[in-house]
Structure formats: C-alpha cells, structure tokens
CSV table of C-alpha atoms in Angstrom, one decimal:
chain,number,residue,atom,x,y,z
A,1033,MET,CA,11.7,24.5,10.7
A,1034,THR,CA,8.2,23.3,11.0
A,1035,ALA,CA,5.4,24.1,8.8
A,1036,SER,CA,1.6,24.3,9.1
A,1037,THR,CA,1.1,22.4,12.2
A,1038,THR,CA,-1.4,23.0,14.9
A,1039,CYS,CA,0.3,24.3,18.0
A,1040,ARG,CA,-0.2,22.3,21.2
A,1041,THR,CA,1.2,24.9,23.6
A,1042,THR,CA,0.1,22.8,26.6
A,1043,GLY,CA,2.6,20.2,25.5
A,1044,LEU,CA,5.5,22.5,25.2
A,1045,ARG,CA,8.2,22.7,27.8
A,1046,SER,CA,11.1,25.0,28.5
A,1047,ARG,CA,14.6,23.7,27.9
A,1048,THR,CA,17.5,25.9,28.9
A,1049,ALA,CA,20.6,25.7,26.6
A,1050,ALA,CA,23.5,28.1,26.2
A,1051,VAL,CA,24.0,29.8,22.9
A,1052,GLY,CA,27.5,28.8,22.9
A,1053,ALA,CA,26.5,25.2,22.3
A,1054,ILE,CA,26.5,25.9,18.6
A,1055,ALA,CA,30.2,25.3,18.1
A,1056,VAL,CA,30.5,25.8,14.4
A,1057,ALA,CA,33.6,26.9,12.5
A,1058,GLY,CA,34.0,30.7,12.7
A,1059,ALA,CA,34.7,30.9,8.9
A,1060,LEU,CA,31.2,29.7,8.1
A,1061,LEU,CA,28.9,32.7,7.5
A,1062,LEU,CA,25.1,32.9,7.3
A,1063,THR,CA,24.0,33.3,3.7
A,1064,GLY,CA,20.7,33.5,1.9
A,1065,CYS,CA,19.5,31.0,-0.6
A,1066,GLY,CA,20.2,31.3,-4.3
A,1067,ASP,CA,19.5,29.2,-7.4
A,1068,GLN,CA,19.4,25.5,-7.7
A,1069,THR,CA,22.4,23.8,-6.0
A,1070,LYS,CA,25.4,22.9,-8.1
A,1071,LYS,CA,26.0,19.3,-9.1
A,1072,ASP,CA,28.8,18.9,-6.5
A,1073,ASN,CA,26.4,19.8,-3.7
A,1074,GLY,CA,25.0,16.3,-3.3
A,1075,SER,CA,26.4,13.9,-0.7
A,1076,ASP,CA,29.3,11.5,-1.4
A,1077,SER,CA,28.4,7.8,-1.1
A,1078,ALA,CA,29.9,4.4,-1.6
A,1079,SER,CA,29.0,2.5,-4.7
A,1080,THR,CA,25.6,0.8,-4.5
A,1081,SER,CA,27.2,-2.7,-4.8
A,1082,ALA,CA,29.3,-2.1,-1.7
A,1083,ALA,CA,26.7,-0.4,0.5
A,1084,PRO,CA,25.3,-2.6,3.2
A,1085,LEU,CA,21.7,-1.3,3.0
A,1086,ALA,CA,21.4,-0.9,-0.8
A,1087,ASP,CA,19.1,-3.9,-1.1
A,1088,LYS,CA,16.5,-2.1,1.0
A,1089,LEU,CA,16.0,0.7,-1.6
A,1090,PRO,CA,13.3,0.6,-4.2
A,1091,ALA,CA,14.8,-0.8,-7.4
A,1092,ALA,CA,14.2,2.5,-9.3
A,1093,VAL,CA,16.0,4.5,-6.7
A,1094,ARG,CA,18.9,2.0,-6.5
A,1095,ASP,CA,19.3,2.0,-10.3
A,1096,LYS,CA,19.2,5.7,-10.5
A,1097,GLY,CA,21.8,6.1,-7.7
A,1098,VAL,CA,20.4,9.4,-6.5
A,1099,ILE,CA,17.8,10.5,-4.0
A,1100,ASN,CA,16.5,14.0,-4.9
A,1101,VAL,CA,16.0,16.1,-1.8
A,1102,GLY,CA,13.7,19.2,-1.5
A,1103,SER,CA,15.2,21.6,1.0
A,1104,ASP,CA,15.0,25.3,2.0
A,1105,ILE,CA,18.8,26.1,1.8
A,1106,ALA,CA,18.7,29.2,3.9
A,1107,TYR,CA,18.5,27.8,7.4
A,1108,ALA,CA,22.0,27.8,8.8
A,1109,PRO,CA,23.4,25.6,10.4
A,1110,VAL,CA,21.0,23.0,9.2
A,1111,GLU,CA,21.4,23.6,5.5
A,1112,TYR,CA,22.9,26.7,3.9
A,1113,LYS,CA,25.5,27.9,1.4
A,1114,ASP,CA,29.0,28.6,2.6
A,1115,GLU,CA,31.3,31.4,1.3
A,1116,SER,CA,32.1,29.3,-1.8
A,1117,GLY,CA,28.5,28.7,-2.6
A,1118,LYS,CA,28.6,25.0,-1.6
A,1119,VAL,CA,25.6,23.7,0.3
A,1120,VAL,CA,26.7,22.5,3.8
A,1121,GLY,CA,25.1,21.9,7.2
A,1122,ILE,CA,23.8,19.3,9.6
A,1123,ASP,CA,21.3,17.8,7.2
A,1124,LEU,CA,24.0,17.6,4.4
A,1125,ASP,CA,26.3,15.7,6.7
A,1126,ILE,CA,23.6,13.3,7.9
A,1127,ALA,CA,22.5,12.6,4.3
A,1128,ALA,CA,26.1,11.9,3.2
A,1129,ALA,CA,26.5,9.4,6.0
A,1130,MET,CA,23.2,7.8,5.0
A,1131,GLY,CA,24.3,7.7,1.4
A,1132,LYS,CA,27.3,5.5,2.4
A,1133,GLN,CA,24.9,3.0,3.9
A,1134,LEU,CA,22.5,3.0,0.9
A,1135,GLY,CA,25.0,3.4,-1.9
A,1136,VAL,CA,23.3,6.5,-3.4
A,1137,ASP,CA,23.9,10.2,-3.5
A,1138,PHE,CA,21.5,12.7,-1.9
A,1139,LYS,CA,21.1,15.7,-4.2
A,1140,PHE,CA,19.7,18.7,-2.5
A,1141,GLN,CA,17.5,21.0,-4.5
A,1142,ASN,CA,16.6,24.5,-3.3
A,1143,ALA,CA,13.0,25.6,-2.7
A,1144,THR,CA,11.1,27.8,-0.2
A,1145,PHE,CA,10.0,25.9,2.8
A,1146,ASP,CA,6.3,26.3,2.4
A,1147,THR,CA,6.4,24.5,-1.0
A,1148,LEU,CA,8.3,21.4,0.0
A,1149,ILE,CA,5.4,19.1,0.8
A,1150,GLY,CA,3.6,20.2,-2.3
A,1151,GLY,CA,6.8,19.5,-4.3
A,1152,LEU,CA,7.0,16.0,-2.8
A,1153,ALA,CA,3.4,15.3,-3.7
A,1154,ALA,CA,4.1,16.5,-7.3
A,1155,LYS,CA,7.1,14.1,-7.4
A,1156,ARG,CA,9.7,16.9,-7.9
A,1157,TYR,CA,11.6,15.3,-5.1
A,1158,ASP,CA,12.0,11.9,-3.6
A,1159,ILE,CA,12.1,13.3,-0.1
A,1160,ALA,CA,12.0,16.6,1.8
A,1161,MET,CA,14.8,17.1,4.4
A,1162,SER,CA,14.8,20.7,5.8
A,1163,ALA,CA,14.6,20.9,9.6
A,1164,MET,CA,11.0,19.9,9.1
A,1165,THR,CA,9.2,19.0,12.4
A,1166,ASP,CA,7.3,15.7,12.3
A,1167,THR,CA,3.7,16.5,13.4
A,1168,LYS,CA,0.3,14.7,13.2
A,1169,ASP,CA,-1.1,17.4,11.0
A,1170,ARG,CA,1.6,16.9,8.4
A,1171,GLN,CA,1.3,13.1,8.7
A,1172,GLU,CA,-2.4,13.4,8.0
A,1173,GLY,CA,-2.4,16.2,5.5
A,1174,ILE,CA,-4.3,18.6,7.7
A,1175,ASP,CA,-4.2,22.4,7.3
A,1176,ALA,CA,-3.4,23.8,10.8
A,1177,ASP,CA,-5.5,27.0,10.3
A,1178,THR,CA,-8.7,25.4,9.0
A,1179,GLY,CA,-8.4,21.9,10.4
A,1180,LYS,CA,-9.4,20.6,7.0
A,1181,LYS,CA,-7.7,17.8,5.1
A,1182,VAL,CA,-5.8,19.3,2.2
A,1183,GLY,CA,-3.5,16.5,1.1
A,1184,ALA,CA,-2.5,12.8,1.4
A,1185,GLY,CA,0.0,13.6,4.2
A,1186,VAL,CA,3.5,12.3,4.5
A,1187,ASP,CA,5.4,9.8,6.6
A,1188,PHE,CA,8.5,10.9,8.5
A,1189,VAL,CA,11.7,9.3,9.5
A,1190,ASP,CA,12.8,11.2,12.6
A,1191,TYR,CA,16.5,12.0,13.1
A,1192,PHE,CA,16.9,15.1,15.4
A,1193,THR,CA,15.0,17.1,17.9
A,1194,ALA,CA,14.9,21.0,18.3
A,1195,GLY,CA,13.2,23.6,20.3
A,1196,VAL,CA,12.1,27.1,19.2
A,1197,SER,CA,13.7,30.4,20.4
A,1198,LEU,CA,13.0,34.1,20.4
A,1199,TYR,CA,15.8,36.6,19.6
A,1200,THR,CA,16.0,40.3,19.3
A,1201,ASN,CA,18.5,43.0,18.1
A,1202,LYS,CA,21.4,43.0,20.5
A,1203,GLY,CA,21.0,45.4,23.4
A,1204,ASP,CA,17.3,45.8,22.6
A,1205,ASP,CA,15.5,42.9,24.2
A,1206,GLN,CA,12.1,44.7,24.4
A,1207,SER,CA,11.7,43.3,27.9
A,1208,ILE,CA,10.8,40.0,26.3
A,1209,LYS,CA,11.5,36.9,28.4
A,1210,THR,CA,8.5,34.6,27.4
A,1211,TRP,CA,6.0,34.3,24.7
A,1212,ASP,CA,3.5,36.0,26.9
A,1213,ASP,CA,5.6,39.1,26.7
A,1214,LEU,CA,5.0,39.4,23.0
A,1215,CYS,CA,1.6,41.1,23.3
A,1216,GLY,CA,1.9,44.7,21.9
A,1217,LYS,CA,5.0,43.7,19.9
A,1218,THR,CA,5.7,42.8,16.2
A,1219,ILE,CA,7.2,39.4,15.5
A,1220,ALA,CA,8.9,38.4,12.2
A,1221,VAL,CA,8.8,34.7,11.3
A,1222,GLN,CA,9.4,32.3,8.4
A,1223,ARG,CA,6.1,31.5,6.8
A,1224,ASN,CA,4.3,28.2,7.7
A,1225,THR,CA,6.9,27.2,10.3
A,1226,PHE,CA,6.2,26.1,13.8
A,1227,SER,CA,7.4,29.6,14.9
A,1228,HIS,CA,4.6,31.0,12.7
A,1229,ASP,CA,2.1,28.7,14.4
A,1230,LEU,CA,3.3,29.7,17.9
A,1231,ALA,CA,3.0,33.3,16.9
A,1232,LYS,CA,-0.6,32.8,15.7
A,1233,ASP,CA,-1.5,31.0,18.9
A,1234,GLN,CA,0.1,33.8,21.0
A,1235,ALA,CA,-1.8,36.5,19.0
A,1236,LYS,CA,-5.1,34.7,19.9
A,1237,LYS,CA,-4.0,34.6,23.6
A,1238,CYS,CA,-3.2,38.4,23.5
A,1239,LYS,CA,-6.6,39.1,22.0
A,1240,ASP,CA,-8.5,36.8,24.5
A,1241,ASP,CA,-6.7,38.4,27.4
A,1242,LYS,CA,-7.7,41.8,26.0
A,1243,LYS,CA,-4.0,42.8,25.9
A,1244,LYS,CA,-2.3,44.7,23.2
A,1245,ALA,CA,-2.4,42.9,19.9
A,1246,LEU,CA,0.6,40.9,18.6
A,1247,LYS,CA,1.4,41.8,15.0
A,1248,ILE,CA,2.9,39.0,12.9
A,1249,GLU,CA,5.0,39.6,9.8
A,1250,ASP,CA,5.8,36.4,7.8
A,1251,PHE,CA,8.5,35.9,5.2
A,1252,ALA,CA,9.5,33.2,2.7
A,1253,THR,CA,12.9,32.7,4.5
A,1254,ASN,CA,14.3,33.3,7.9
A,1255,PRO,CA,17.1,35.7,6.8
A,1256,GLU,CA,14.3,37.9,5.4
A,1257,ALA,CA,12.7,38.0,8.9
A,1258,GLU,CA,16.0,38.9,10.4
A,1259,THR,CA,16.5,41.7,7.9
A,1260,ARG,CA,13.1,43.1,8.9
A,1261,MET,CA,14.1,43.1,12.6
A,1262,ARG,CA,17.4,44.7,11.8
A,1263,SER,CA,15.6,47.5,10.1
A,1264,LYS,CA,13.4,48.0,13.2
A,1265,GLY,CA,10.3,46.8,11.3
A,1266,ALA,CA,9.9,44.0,13.9
A,1267,ASP,CA,10.7,43.7,17.6
A,1268,VAL,CA,11.6,40.0,17.7
A,1269,VAL,CA,12.2,36.9,15.5
A,1270,SER,CA,11.5,33.3,16.3
A,1271,ALA,CA,13.2,30.3,14.8
A,1272,ASP,CA,14.3,26.8,15.7
A,1273,TYR,CA,17.0,27.0,18.4
A,1274,PRO,CA,19.9,25.8,16.4
A,1275,VAL,CA,19.2,28.4,13.7
A,1276,ALA,CA,18.6,31.2,16.3
A,1277,ALA,CA,21.8,30.4,18.1
A,1278,TYR,CA,23.8,30.2,14.9
A,1279,SER,CA,22.5,33.6,13.8
A,1280,VAL,CA,23.3,35.1,17.3
A,1281,LYS,CA,26.8,33.6,17.0
A,1282,THR,CA,27.7,34.6,13.5
A,1283,SER,CA,25.5,37.6,12.3
A,1284,GLY,CA,27.6,40.8,12.3
A,1285,GLY,CA,30.4,38.9,14.0
A,1286,GLY,CA,28.0,38.2,16.9
A,1287,ASP,CA,27.0,41.9,17.3
A,1288,TYR,CA,23.6,41.8,15.7
A,1289,PHE,CA,21.3,39.6,17.8
A,1290,GLN,CA,20.7,38.1,21.2
A,1291,ILE,CA,18.4,35.2,22.4
A,1292,VAL,CA,15.8,36.1,24.9
A,1293,GLY,CA,14.3,33.7,27.3
A,1294,ASP,CA,14.3,29.9,27.1
A,1295,GLN,CA,13.6,27.8,24.1
A,1296,VAL,CA,10.4,25.7,24.0
A,1297,GLU,CA,10.4,22.2,22.8
A,1298,ALA,CA,8.9,21.8,19.3
A,1299,GLY,CA,9.5,18.2,18.5
A,1300,PRO,CA,11.5,15.9,16.2
A,1301,TYR,CA,12.9,16.8,12.8
A,1302,GLY,CA,11.8,14.3,10.2
A,1303,ILE,CA,12.7,13.3,6.7
A,1304,ALA,CA,9.4,13.6,4.8
A,1305,VAL,CA,8.4,10.8,2.4
A,1306,ALA,CA,5.3,10.3,0.4
A,1307,LYS,CA,2.7,8.0,2.0
A,1308,ASP,CA,2.8,5.5,-0.9
A,1309,ASN,CA,6.7,5.2,-0.8
A,1310,THR,CA,7.0,2.9,2.2
A,1311,GLU,CA,9.9,1.0,0.8
A,1312,LEU,CA,12.0,4.2,0.5
A,1313,ARG,CA,10.8,5.3,3.9
A,1314,ASP,CA,11.9,2.0,5.6
A,1315,ALA,CA,15.3,2.2,3.8
A,1316,LEU,CA,15.8,5.7,5.1
A,1317,GLN,CA,14.9,4.6,8.6
A,1318,ALA,CA,17.4,1.7,8.4
A,1319,ALA,CA,20.1,4.1,7.2
A,1320,VAL,CA,19.5,6.6,10.0
A,1321,GLN,CA,19.6,3.9,12.6
A,1322,ALA,CA,22.8,2.4,11.1
A,1323,ILE,CA,24.6,5.7,11.4
A,1324,ILE,CA,23.4,6.1,15.0
A,1325,ASP,CA,24.6,2.6,15.8
A,1326,ASN,CA,28.0,2.9,14.1
A,1327,GLY,CA,28.9,6.3,15.7
A,1328,GLU,CA,28.8,8.4,12.5
A,1329,TYR,CA,25.7,10.3,13.7
A,1330,GLU,CA,27.3,11.2,17.0
A,1331,LYS,CA,30.4,12.6,15.2
A,1332,ILE,CA,28.2,14.8,13.0
A,1333,ILE,CA,26.1,16.1,15.9
A,1334,LYS,CA,29.3,16.9,17.8
A,1335,LYS,CA,30.9,18.6,14.8
A,1336,TRP,CA,28.0,21.1,14.7
A,1337,GLY,CA,27.7,21.4,18.5
A,1338,VAL,CA,24.1,20.3,18.7
A,1339,GLU,CA,24.3,17.3,21.0
A,1340,ASP,CA,21.2,18.5,22.9
A,1341,GLY,CA,19.1,17.5,19.9
A,1342,ALA,CA,20.5,14.0,19.3
A,1343,VAL,CA,18.3,11.0,19.1
A,1344,THR,CA,19.1,7.4,19.8
A,1345,GLU,CA,16.3,5.8,17.7
A,1346,ALA,CA,15.1,6.6,14.1
A,1347,LYS,CA,11.4,6.5,14.6
A,1348,ILE,CA,8.8,6.6,12.0
A,1349,ASN,CA,6.0,9.2,12.6
A,1350,GLY,CA,7.1,9.9,16.2
A,1351,GLY,CA,5.8,13.4,16.2
A,1352,SER,CA,2.6,14.4,18.0
C-alpha cells in the first residue's frame, strides 16, 4: 500500500505471478477495519534483558517495552482482523519476530492509511508499518500531486517488495489486460496509495492520447473500493499484488473477483520512522536483518505464500 508518491511508470516492469501463490489458511476471511486493536493484538516478545538487540533501542523505548505502530488494519493478508477480531497478517508476524530480537512488544493501532505519516509526525505512533512503499517523495516529504514539500519526510527500513495488480468482478474482465486498457473505464482505489497514483498517471495518458477518459473513484480502505466494484459502480480495482491475490482467493469463496493482466513492480515496503529518530530506525534495521539471517523471516514469508516478495537485506531508504 503506497501513498502519495510520484509514479515513475518508465521504471515499472511486469512480473508474472500466479494467484495461487498466496497460500493462506482457508479459514482466514477478509474483514474490514474496526476500532482500535485489543490489548492482546500486539506481538509477543522476549524480555528486554534477554533480547540480543535490546541495547540498540533508544532508552525511552527500551524502558517502555512497547513500540506503538500506526497501521491500516484492513489490508489482508498484510494486516487485518480474523474471524475472532484478532489482528493478524504478514506485518504482525514480522513485527513479532523483530520484537523477540529487541525485547519489546509491537502494539498495532488502527488508522486510515492516508493519516499514518501525519500521525507519525504528531507522535501518535513510534513507527508506521502498513504495506507502505518506500519512495523518495515520502522520504523527502514531497506531495506527489503538487511537487511541493509538505513535511519533514520519513526514513524507511525496507522489509518486503510488492507489485501492483488490477482485478475485476469474476467473469467480467472488461477486456482489461494492461493499464492502457483502462481508458473509458472506472477504477476504484484506496486513497493516496500507489494504485491511486498509477490511476492518476493513466488518466493523464488517456487524456493526452485523446482517448476516452479514465474515471477514478477513491476510498479510505480497499474493501470499500471492492464493494464499489461489486455493486457495478466501478469496472476494476487496483491494489498491491498480495492484497489483490488474497481477495481473489477468499472473497465470496473465490467467486467474486479475478486478476487481469500482469502485476507491475511498485517497490519495497518499508517501516516508516521519523527523520529525527535515527536510533530507533537503526535498531529496527538490525532486527529485520537479524530475522532474515536466522531464518525466521523466511518461515513467515513461506507461511503466507509470498516468497516472491522476500528480501535478503534490510536496507534504509532503498526506494526510488
């Protein structure tokens, strides 16, 4: 899930991947976000004294024993609520493994995606971890639409990569195979995501080529965009590939949606940290690298069937 980043379509590349790669447990269902997460929705960690990387944390965080995480908990399978209301997903599992290295709990707090960086700046959270793509615009605090600086920017610790996919109602592909086929269509997207940026870029291309206009409808959450398409208010939805594939696999028992065309590469997911919090940033980088090196990361990635997005190095600000 990427927000407010300038699209660089010339740098995108197709990457073919089967929908079946998202091998998640059939009992997990796509659900919308609700209120703040329950107290038991944080990650489990070892005690600080026993954790190998605890001394890398800022003293205030180490003493508190908790890292507060801003997240849009409506983006299965990255983070979402299961049937019991517990927050689960790829990010939750990665955070739990990091917590064992750092000796702290990661407590996820629910918010809409387009408010996460603002919430981080306002110190409502220590970090934002929500399928957020690491981009230069976010690093520098640049508004993608205006090109103007609107904030201090954030640093990222990269931990995954994901492409972007298009999907339609099942059996109604609208003859869509590529983004260029969207002219004359209506696309539903989550607001301020990379899919939203791609849609805006494509709308300009349709206009420049004097083709039929591309209409964009944006929503606070991806499930809302899907609901709009289900009601025939939109022809197509775009989301990060793991999310699109999960929706195709699980929504309506697999009867609601289908992916059309190949995914395009968006870039690395990153954990966002305030620019002035370099000690926490470096501790997070060390924790991600530690779970990559000790094999815990690989187990999590395989559990969720998203090996295609695995990284081997926890880079800082690796996005472009």
